[in-house]
PDB file of C-alpha atoms and ligand atoms in Angstrom:
ATOM      1  CA  MET Z   1      -0.159   0.013  -0.295  1.00 95.00           C
ATOM      2  CA  THR Z   2       0.846   3.520  -1.082  1.00 97.00           C
ATOM      3  CA  ARG Z   3      -0.772   6.974   0.142  1.00 98.00           C
ATOM      4  CA  THR Z   4      -1.229  10.172  -2.214  1.00 98.00           C
ATOM      5  CA  LEU Z   5      -2.830  13.481  -1.532  1.00 98.00           C
ATOM      6  CA  ALA Z   6      -5.658  14.723  -3.271  1.00 98.00           C
ATOM      7  CA  ILE Z   7      -7.310  18.122  -3.311  1.00 98.00           C
ATOM      8  CA  ILE Z   8     -10.446  18.902  -3.973  1.00 98.00           C
ATOM      9  CA  LYS Z   9     -10.165  22.037  -4.822  1.00 98.00           C
ATOM     10  CA  PRO Z  10     -12.745  24.896  -3.996  1.00 98.00           C
ATOM     11  CA  ASP Z  11     -15.036  25.104  -7.408  1.00 98.00           C
ATOM     12  CA  ALA Z  12     -15.950  21.388  -6.249  1.00 98.00           C
ATOM     13  CA  VAL Z  13     -16.472  22.617  -2.190  1.00 98.00           C
ATOM     14  CA  ALA Z  14     -18.472  25.355  -3.278  1.00 98.00           C
ATOM     15  CA  SER Z  15     -21.043  23.653  -5.646  1.00 97.00           C
ATOM     16  CA  ARG Z  16     -21.230  21.231  -3.257  1.00 97.00           C
ATOM     17  CA  LYS Z  17     -19.723  17.917  -5.039  1.00 97.00           C
ATOM     18  CA  PHE Z  18     -16.711  16.867  -2.928  1.00 97.00           C
ATOM     19  CA  GLY Z  19     -19.022  14.342  -0.973  1.00 97.00           C
ATOM     20  CA  ALA Z  20     -19.351  12.141  -4.667  1.00 98.00           C
ATOM     21  CA  ILE Z  21     -16.005  13.178  -4.936  1.00 98.00           C
ATOM     22  CA  LEU Z  22     -15.197  11.370  -2.312  1.00 98.00           C
ATOM     23  CA  ASP Z  23     -18.519   8.384  -2.746  1.00 98.00           C
ATOM     24  CA  HIS Z  24     -15.973   7.718  -5.658  1.00 98.00           C
ATOM     25  CA  LEU Z  25     -12.043   7.658  -4.130  1.00 98.00           C
ATOM     26  CA  SER Z  26     -13.826   5.468  -2.000  1.00 98.00           C
ATOM     27  CA  ARG Z  27     -15.589   3.285  -4.393  1.00 98.00           C
ATOM     28  CA  GLU Z  28     -12.156   3.083  -6.273  1.00 98.00           C
ATOM     29  CA  GLY Z  29     -10.684   1.241  -3.476  1.00 98.00           C
ATOM     30  CA  PHE Z  30      -9.194   3.970  -1.926  1.00 98.00           C
ATOM     31  CA  ALA Z  31      -9.210   4.689   1.790  1.00 98.00           C
ATOM     32  CA  PRO Z  32      -9.371   7.868   3.619  1.00 98.00           C
ATOM     33  CA  ARG Z  33      -6.082   8.419   6.133  1.00 98.00           C
ATOM     34  CA  GLY Z  34      -6.662  12.012   6.742  1.00 98.00           C
ATOM     35  CA  LEU Z  35      -9.161  14.176   5.653  1.00 98.00           C
ATOM     36  CA  LYS Z  36     -10.210  18.462   6.898  1.00 97.00           C
ATOM     37  CA  MET Z  37     -11.332  21.400   5.290  1.00 98.00           C
ATOM     38  CA  THR Z  38      -9.785  24.106   5.306  1.00 98.00           C
ATOM     39  CA  ARG Z  39      -9.145  27.572   3.447  1.00 98.00           C
ATOM     40  CA  LEU Z  40      -5.314  28.042   1.833  1.00 98.00           C
ATOM     41  CA  ASN Z  41      -4.018  31.622   2.087  1.00 98.00           C
ATOM     42  CA  ARG Z  42      -2.131  33.215   0.021  1.00 98.00           C
ATOM     43  CA  ALA Z  43       1.205  31.600   1.133  1.00 98.00           C
ATOM     44  CA  GLN Z  44       0.577  28.177   1.568  1.00 98.00           C
ATOM     45  CA  ALA Z  45      -0.846  28.670  -2.361  1.00 98.00           C
ATOM     46  CA  GLU Z  46       2.605  29.643  -3.724  1.00 98.00           C
ATOM     47  CA  ALA Z  47       4.757  27.140  -1.824  1.00 98.00           C
ATOM     48  CA  PHE Z  48       1.937  24.181  -2.525  1.00 97.00           C
ATOM     49  CA  TYR Z  49       2.083  25.582  -6.072  1.00 98.00           C
ATOM     50  CA  GLY Z  50       6.155  27.216  -6.509  1.00 96.00           C
ATOM     51  CA  VAL Z  51       7.039  24.545  -9.243  1.00 95.00           C
ATOM     52  CA  HIS Z  52       4.528  26.177 -11.496  1.00 97.00           C
ATOM     53  CA  ARG Z  53       5.892  29.526 -10.138  1.00 97.00           C
ATOM     54  CA  GLU Z  54       7.042  31.086 -13.723  1.00 98.00           C
ATOM     55  CA  ARG Z  55       4.235  29.649 -16.209  1.00 98.00           C
ATOM     56  CA  PRO Z  56       1.687  32.079 -17.050  1.00 98.00           C
ATOM     57  CA  PHE Z  57      -1.273  31.025 -15.335  1.00 97.00           C
ATOM     58  CA  PHE Z  58       0.441  30.980 -12.197  1.00 98.00           C
ATOM     59  CA  PRO Z  59      -1.453  34.039 -10.126  1.00 98.00           C
ATOM     60  CA  SER Z  60      -4.708  32.925 -11.543  1.00 98.00           C
ATOM     61  CA  LEU Z  61      -4.395  29.605  -9.942  1.00 98.00           C
ATOM     62  CA  VAL Z  62      -2.817  30.798  -6.731  1.00 98.00           C
ATOM     63  CA  SER Z  63      -5.753  33.474  -6.595  1.00 98.00           C
ATOM     64  CA  PHE Z  64      -8.595  30.208  -7.536  1.00 98.00           C
ATOM     65  CA  MET Z  65      -6.452  28.232  -5.251  1.00 98.00           C
ATOM     66  CA  THR Z  66      -7.604  30.560  -2.144  1.00 98.00           C
ATOM     67  CA  SER Z  67     -11.053  32.141  -3.566  1.00 98.00           C
ATOM     68  CA  GLY Z  68     -12.553  29.698  -0.351  1.00 98.00           C
ATOM     69  CA  PRO Z  69     -12.298  26.208   0.928  1.00 98.00           C
ATOM     70  CA  VAL Z  70     -10.922  22.991  -0.063  1.00 98.00           C
ATOM     71  CA  VAL Z  71     -11.647  19.312   1.079  1.00 98.00           C
ATOM     72  CA  VAL Z  72      -7.459  17.724   1.938  1.00 98.00           C
ATOM     73  CA  VAL Z  73      -7.885  14.453   1.700  1.00 98.00           C
ATOM     74  CA  ALA Z  74      -4.604  11.483   2.028  1.00 98.00           C
ATOM     75  CA  LEU Z  75      -5.872   8.345   0.455  1.00 98.00           C
ATOM     76  CA  GLU Z  76      -3.673   4.449   0.906  1.00 98.00           C
ATOM     77  CA  ALA Z  77      -4.053   2.164  -1.976  1.00 98.00           C
ATOM     78  CA  GLU Z  78      -1.864  -0.231  -4.197  1.00 98.00           C
ATOM     79  CA  SER Z  79       0.030   2.365  -6.221  1.00 98.00           C
ATOM     80  CA  ALA Z  80      -1.857   5.194  -4.692  1.00 98.00           C
ATOM     81  CA  VAL Z  81      -0.133   8.119  -6.932  1.00 98.00           C
ATOM     82  CA  SER Z  82      -0.547   6.045 -10.267  1.00 98.00           C
ATOM     83  CA  ARG Z  83      -4.162   4.561  -9.683  1.00 98.00           C
ATOM     84  CA  LEU Z  84      -5.710   8.276  -8.219  1.00 98.00           C
ATOM     85  CA  ARG Z  85      -4.066  10.241 -11.420  1.00 98.00           C
ATOM     86  CA  GLU Z  86      -6.338   7.116 -13.176  1.00 98.00           C
ATOM     87  CA  VAL Z  87      -9.497   8.260 -11.445  1.00 98.00           C
ATOM     88  CA  ILE Z  88      -9.066  11.489 -11.877  1.00 98.00           C
ATOM     89  CA  GLY Z  89      -8.330  12.114 -15.504  1.00 98.00           C
ATOM     90  CA  ALA Z  90      -6.516  14.778 -17.832  1.00 98.00           C
ATOM     91  CA  THR Z  91      -6.018  18.151 -16.156  1.00 98.00           C
ATOM     92  CA  ASP Z  92      -8.606  19.573 -18.631  1.00 98.00           C
ATOM     93  CA  PRO Z  93     -11.904  18.121 -18.433  1.00 98.00           C
ATOM     94  CA  ALA Z  94     -12.182  18.458 -22.303  1.00 98.00           C
ATOM     95  CA  GLU Z  95      -9.430  15.821 -22.937  1.00 98.00           C
ATOM     96  CA  ALA Z  96     -10.349  13.731 -19.652  1.00 98.00           C
ATOM     97  CA  ASP Z  97     -11.540   9.948 -20.637  1.00 98.00           C
ATOM     98  CA  GLU Z  98     -15.349   9.544 -19.489  1.00 98.00           C
ATOM     99  CA  GLY Z  99     -16.278   8.458 -16.314  1.00 98.00           C
ATOM    100  CA  THR Z 100     -13.150  10.286 -14.512  1.00 98.00           C
ATOM    101  CA  ILE Z 101     -13.802  12.847 -11.350  1.00 98.00           C
ATOM    102  CA  ARG Z 102     -12.682  15.292 -13.489  1.00 98.00           C
ATOM    103  CA  ALA Z 103     -14.763  14.001 -16.879  1.00 98.00           C
ATOM    104  CA  LEU Z 104     -17.364  14.490 -14.598  1.00 98.00           C
ATOM    105  CA  TYR Z 105     -17.312  17.490 -12.026  1.00 98.00           C
ATOM    106  CA  ALA Z 106     -14.230  19.473 -13.386  1.00 98.00           C
ATOM    107  CA  GLU Z 107     -15.610  23.278 -15.428  1.00 97.00           C
ATOM    108  CA  SER Z 108     -12.029  23.755 -16.580  1.00 98.00           C
ATOM    109  CA  LYS Z 109      -8.742  23.681 -16.755  1.00 98.00           C
ATOM    110  CA  GLU Z 110      -7.680  25.722 -13.841  1.00 98.00           C
ATOM    111  CA  ARG Z 111     -11.518  25.008 -12.201  1.00 98.00           C
ATOM    112  CA  ASN Z 112     -10.331  21.119 -12.531  1.00 98.00           C
ATOM    113  CA  ALA Z 113     -12.345  19.873  -8.810  1.00 98.00           C
ATOM    114  CA  ILE Z 114      -9.026  18.091  -7.859  1.00 98.00           C
ATOM    115  CA  HIS Z 115      -5.269  17.855  -7.408  1.00 98.00           C
ATOM    116  CA  ALA Z 116      -3.541  14.740  -6.999  1.00 98.00           C
ATOM    117  CA  SER Z 117       0.151  14.483  -6.489  1.00 98.00           C
ATOM    118  CA  ASP Z 118       2.423  13.215  -8.969  1.00 98.00           C
ATOM    119  CA  SER Z 119       4.818  11.724  -7.176  1.00 98.00           C
ATOM    120  CA  ASP Z 120       5.312   9.133  -4.428  1.00 98.00           C
ATOM    121  CA  GLU Z 121       8.270  11.549  -3.050  1.00 98.00           C
ATOM    122  CA  ASN Z 122       5.659  14.677  -4.324  1.00 97.00           C
ATOM    123  CA  ALA Z 123       3.391  12.793  -2.012  1.00 98.00           C
ATOM    124  CA  VAL Z 124       4.856  12.494   1.042  1.00 98.00           C
ATOM    125  CA  ALA Z 125       5.523  16.287   0.816  1.00 98.00           C
ATOM    126  CA  GLU Z 126       2.172  17.032   0.104  1.00 98.00           C
ATOM    127  CA  ILE Z 127       1.274  15.031   2.814  1.00 98.00           C
ATOM    128  CA  GLY Z 128       3.045  16.526   5.135  1.00 98.00           C
ATOM    129  CA  PHE Z 129       2.115  20.255   4.129  1.00 98.00           C
ATOM    130  CA  PHE Z 130      -1.059  19.189   5.376  1.00 98.00           C
ATOM    131  CA  PHE Z 131      -0.931  16.756   8.285  1.00 98.00           C
ATOM    132  CA  SER Z 132       1.339  15.884  10.434  1.00 97.00           C
ATOM    133  CA  LYS Z 133       2.043  11.921  11.430  1.00 95.00           C
ATOM    134  CA  ALA Z 134      -0.929  12.088  14.601  1.00 96.00           C
ATOM    135  CA  ASP Z 135      -2.940  13.224  11.919  1.00 96.00           C
ATOM    136  CA  LEU Z 136      -3.049  10.223   9.696  1.00 97.00           C
ATOM    137  CA  LEU Z 137      -5.073   6.607  10.919  1.00 95.00           C
ATOM    138  CA  SER Z 138      -6.346   3.717   9.827  1.00 88.00           C
ATOM    139  CA  LEU Z 139      -9.849   3.141   9.682  1.00 79.00           C
TER     140      LEU Z 139
HETATM  141  P1  CMP G   1      -3.038  20.521 -10.580  1.00 71.45           P
HETATM  142  O1  CMP G   1      -2.939  18.904 -10.903  1.00 71.45           O
HETATM  143  O2  CMP G   1      -3.198  20.583  -9.200  1.00 71.45           O
HETATM  144  O3  CMP G   1      -1.677  21.307 -11.122  1.00 71.45           O
HETATM  145  C1  CMP G   1      -2.032  22.558 -11.413  1.00 71.45           C
HETATM  146  C2  CMP G   1      -2.907  23.224 -11.669  1.00 71.45           C
HETATM  147  O4  CMP G   1      -2.790  24.028 -12.436  1.00 71.45           O
HETATM  148  C3  CMP G   1      -4.129  22.114 -12.466  1.00 71.45           C
HETATM  149  O5  CMP G   1      -4.091  21.027 -11.754  1.00 71.45           O
HETATM  150  C4  CMP G   1      -4.840  23.157 -12.842  1.00 71.45           C
HETATM  151  O6  CMP G   1      -5.702  23.707 -11.990  1.00 71.45           O
HETATM  152  C5  CMP G   1      -3.913  24.651 -13.542  1.00 71.45           C
HETATM  153  N1  CMP G   1      -3.754  24.838 -14.283  1.00 71.45           N
HETATM  154  C6  CMP G   1      -2.232  23.758 -14.896  1.00 71.45           C
HETATM  155  N2  CMP G   1      -2.373  23.631 -16.427  1.00 71.45           N
HETATM  156  C7  CMP G   1      -3.282  25.401 -16.660  1.00 71.45           C
HETATM  157  C8  CMP G   1      -3.605  26.555 -17.695  1.00 71.45           C
HETATM  158  N3  CMP G   1      -3.242  25.846 -19.043  1.00 71.45           N
HETATM  159  N4  CMP G   1      -4.094  27.069 -17.939  1.00 71.45           N
HETATM  160  C9  CMP G   1      -4.613  27.450 -16.298  1.00 71.45           C
HETATM  161  N5  CMP G   1      -4.902  26.370 -15.266  1.00 71.45           N
HETATM  162  C10 CMP G   1      -3.874  25.497 -15.563  1.00 71.45           C
END
């Protein structure tokens, strides 16, 4: 079993789709180990997405990610990182496979409902960004 981090983004929280997304993740075999609703401040969003700092969409991404609450969930499954990326689909919902979370729930390439870690190394760092060891529990 390995772990990954998902962030249900402000678009999907504001539109009350986060419950359906959590259910979708559960039905796909992901076990929650940590879960919280929080609102990122500008410094947190800039740090979390630091790798994209030079990209033209960075200011808009930071503004979007701080626009309202997010639901952050540490998930466990076999090959969690690659499995979750399959289940959420392509960044742009117009290109996401049918039945993926972004195809079902995302609004646009930026307002794309959910973030997922892109490597085991980043998953460890991203889980640590939001959760202490004591926050991570087994059911
Ligand atoms: P995420 O998987 O969280 O990683 C970086 C985020 O930046 C991505 O999802 C989108 O929300 C956003 N993003 C990536 N590419 C673009 C783009 N070309 N235009 C706008 N937003 C983007």
